Amino acid sequence: MSHVLPSPLVVDQLVKSYDGKPAVAGLSFALQRGECYGLLGPNGAGKTTTLRCCLGLTAPDSGTITLLGEPVPARAREARARVGIVPQFDNLDPDFTLAENFLVYGRYFGLSDATIRARIPELLEFAGLAGKGDMGIRTLSGGMKRRLTLARALVNDPDLLVLDEPTTGLDPQARHLIWDRLKKLLNAGKTILLTTHFMDEAERLCDRLAIVDGGKLVVEGAPRALIAQHIEPHVVELYGEGAAEWAHAEGGQFSQRIEFSGETAFCYVAEAAPLVAHLMDRPALKTLHRPATLEDVFLKLTGRELRD
Ligand code: ATP
């Protein structure tokens, strides 16, 4: 008989409003064990509010949340003891050393100092900060601080990790290092829930993701499946002088769909060869031919206009 493992997090019809305005408006989703699940959405879509409700840090207006088998907010504290949390902004204590930060954080979970001290070398190693336990937080770069915050979230050996924009503000090298660490955690069987504004990050890490907008779920699925379902396979971007004019006048002959953003025309095509061949005769137009990505899905479903 097959045995279905219980979901680490089930969110059903979650609603949360601020000053009468819905931040989360009836959101439902469930994580599978061992997967990386992404919450994507424009600024103000309700991602952080959703995470906070899931962790019992913000009280929902209605809906039910079950986190690691516990009802939230009623037994959020018990559930949180088995969750690792990486907040959007680092909240390391700048007056303490790296090792002291682990100790303070671990005590919050009721762990003994001996238990925490025994784990510190391994956690520092994971953060790429081996042997630096006695250093002060102020001496760390932004990337080091993020890695330390991630390592600190592992102090209680959590089953589920909740990460709010884990790589915002990091340079490409630092982002790759964080991705590498997150993959290690997934390989070790952890479940991850993350929010991100980086579509490449979501495409790379997430087994499944939800795009939310206005506090509602717009679409859910595996990144590749969402791309295949919503976007033509090829995109030819045209930019620079004359690009928009050409796209308006002639683009429709070659493209299933054209979107404009600033001075760029995005031609979505099932078959790119005829368009690429045609553009060879127009060297003044700058072009970029690429496969469709999750960003194309995101922009199609949530629009291109600014949200703040
Ligand atoms: P971002 O990508 O910018 O982090 P988000 O998707 O995480 O956005 P939230 O931070 O959850 O979105 O915000 C959703 C909405 O709720 C926004 O309109 C925000 O202004 C509002 N909001 C969030 N927290 C509060 C609060 N404590 N008081 C009042 N309004 C709030």
Short mmCIF file of N, CA and C and ligand atoms in Angstrom, two decimals, residues 18 23 42-49 88 165 197, ligand 1:
data_model
loop_
_atom_site.label_atom_id
_atom_site.label_comp_id
_atom_site.label_asym_id
_atom_site.label_seq_id
_atom_site.Cartn_x
_atom_site.Cartn_y
_atom_site.Cartn_z
N TYR A 18 -5.50 44.69 5.74
CA TYR A 18 -4.99 45.80 6.55
C TYR A 18 -5.82 47.03 6.21
N ALA A 23 -4.65 42.13 1.85
CA ALA A 23 -3.26 41.83 1.48
C ALA A 23 -3.19 40.39 0.97
N PRO A 42 4.34 40.39 -7.80
CA PRO A 42 4.87 41.75 -7.80
C PRO A 42 4.91 42.33 -6.38
N ASN A 43 5.54 43.47 -6.22
CA ASN A 43 5.57 44.14 -4.91
C ASN A 43 4.13 44.31 -4.41
N GLY A 44 3.95 43.98 -3.15
CA GLY A 44 2.63 44.17 -2.54
C GLY A 44 1.63 43.07 -2.85
N ALA A 45 2.10 41.97 -3.46
CA ALA A 45 1.18 40.88 -3.84
C ALA A 45 0.67 40.10 -2.63
N GLY A 46 1.37 40.23 -1.50
CA GLY A 46 0.92 39.52 -0.29
C GLY A 46 1.81 38.36 0.13
N LYS A 47 3.01 38.28 -0.45
CA LYS A 47 3.89 37.14 -0.18
C LYS A 47 4.37 37.14 1.28
N THR A 48 4.92 38.28 1.72
CA THR A 48 5.45 38.34 3.09
C THR A 48 4.33 38.16 4.10
N THR A 49 3.17 38.76 3.84
CA THR A 49 2.03 38.59 4.75
C THR A 49 1.66 37.11 4.83
N GLN A 88 13.39 38.53 5.40
CA GLN A 88 13.78 39.36 4.24
C GLN A 88 15.01 40.20 4.57
N GLU A 165 12.86 36.14 0.24
CA GLU A 165 13.84 36.78 -0.65
C GLU A 165 15.28 36.53 -0.20
N HIS A 197 12.00 37.61 -6.08
CA HIS A 197 11.68 38.43 -7.25
C HIS A 197 12.54 38.02 -8.43
P1 ATP B 1 7.16 42.77 -1.60
O1 ATP B 1 7.46 41.97 -2.81
O2 ATP B 1 7.22 44.24 -1.86
O3 ATP B 1 7.91 42.33 -0.37
P2 ATP B 1 4.80 41.29 -0.75
O4 ATP B 1 4.23 40.48 -1.86
O5 ATP B 1 5.62 40.58 0.25
O6 ATP B 1 5.58 42.55 -1.33
P3 ATP B 1 3.26 42.20 1.48
O7 ATP B 1 4.45 42.81 2.17
O8 ATP B 1 2.67 40.98 2.04
O9 ATP B 1 3.54 41.99 -0.06
O10 ATP B 1 2.15 43.35 1.42
C1 ATP B 1 0.84 43.14 0.87
C2 ATP B 1 0.01 44.38 1.10
O11 ATP B 1 -0.26 44.53 2.48
C3 ATP B 1 0.70 45.67 0.66
O12 ATP B 1 -0.27 46.53 0.12
C4 ATP B 1 1.25 46.22 1.98
O13 ATP B 1 1.33 47.62 1.93
C5 ATP B 1 0.21 45.76 2.98
N1 ATP B 1 0.77 45.52 4.33
C6 ATP B 1 1.67 44.57 4.64
N2 ATP B 1 1.96 44.60 5.96
C7 ATP B 1 1.22 45.63 6.49
C8 ATP B 1 1.07 46.18 7.80
N3 ATP B 1 1.73 45.68 8.84
N4 ATP B 1 0.22 47.23 7.94
C9 ATP B 1 -0.48 47.73 6.90
N5 ATP B 1 -0.37 47.24 5.64
C10 ATP B 1 0.46 46.22 5.42
#
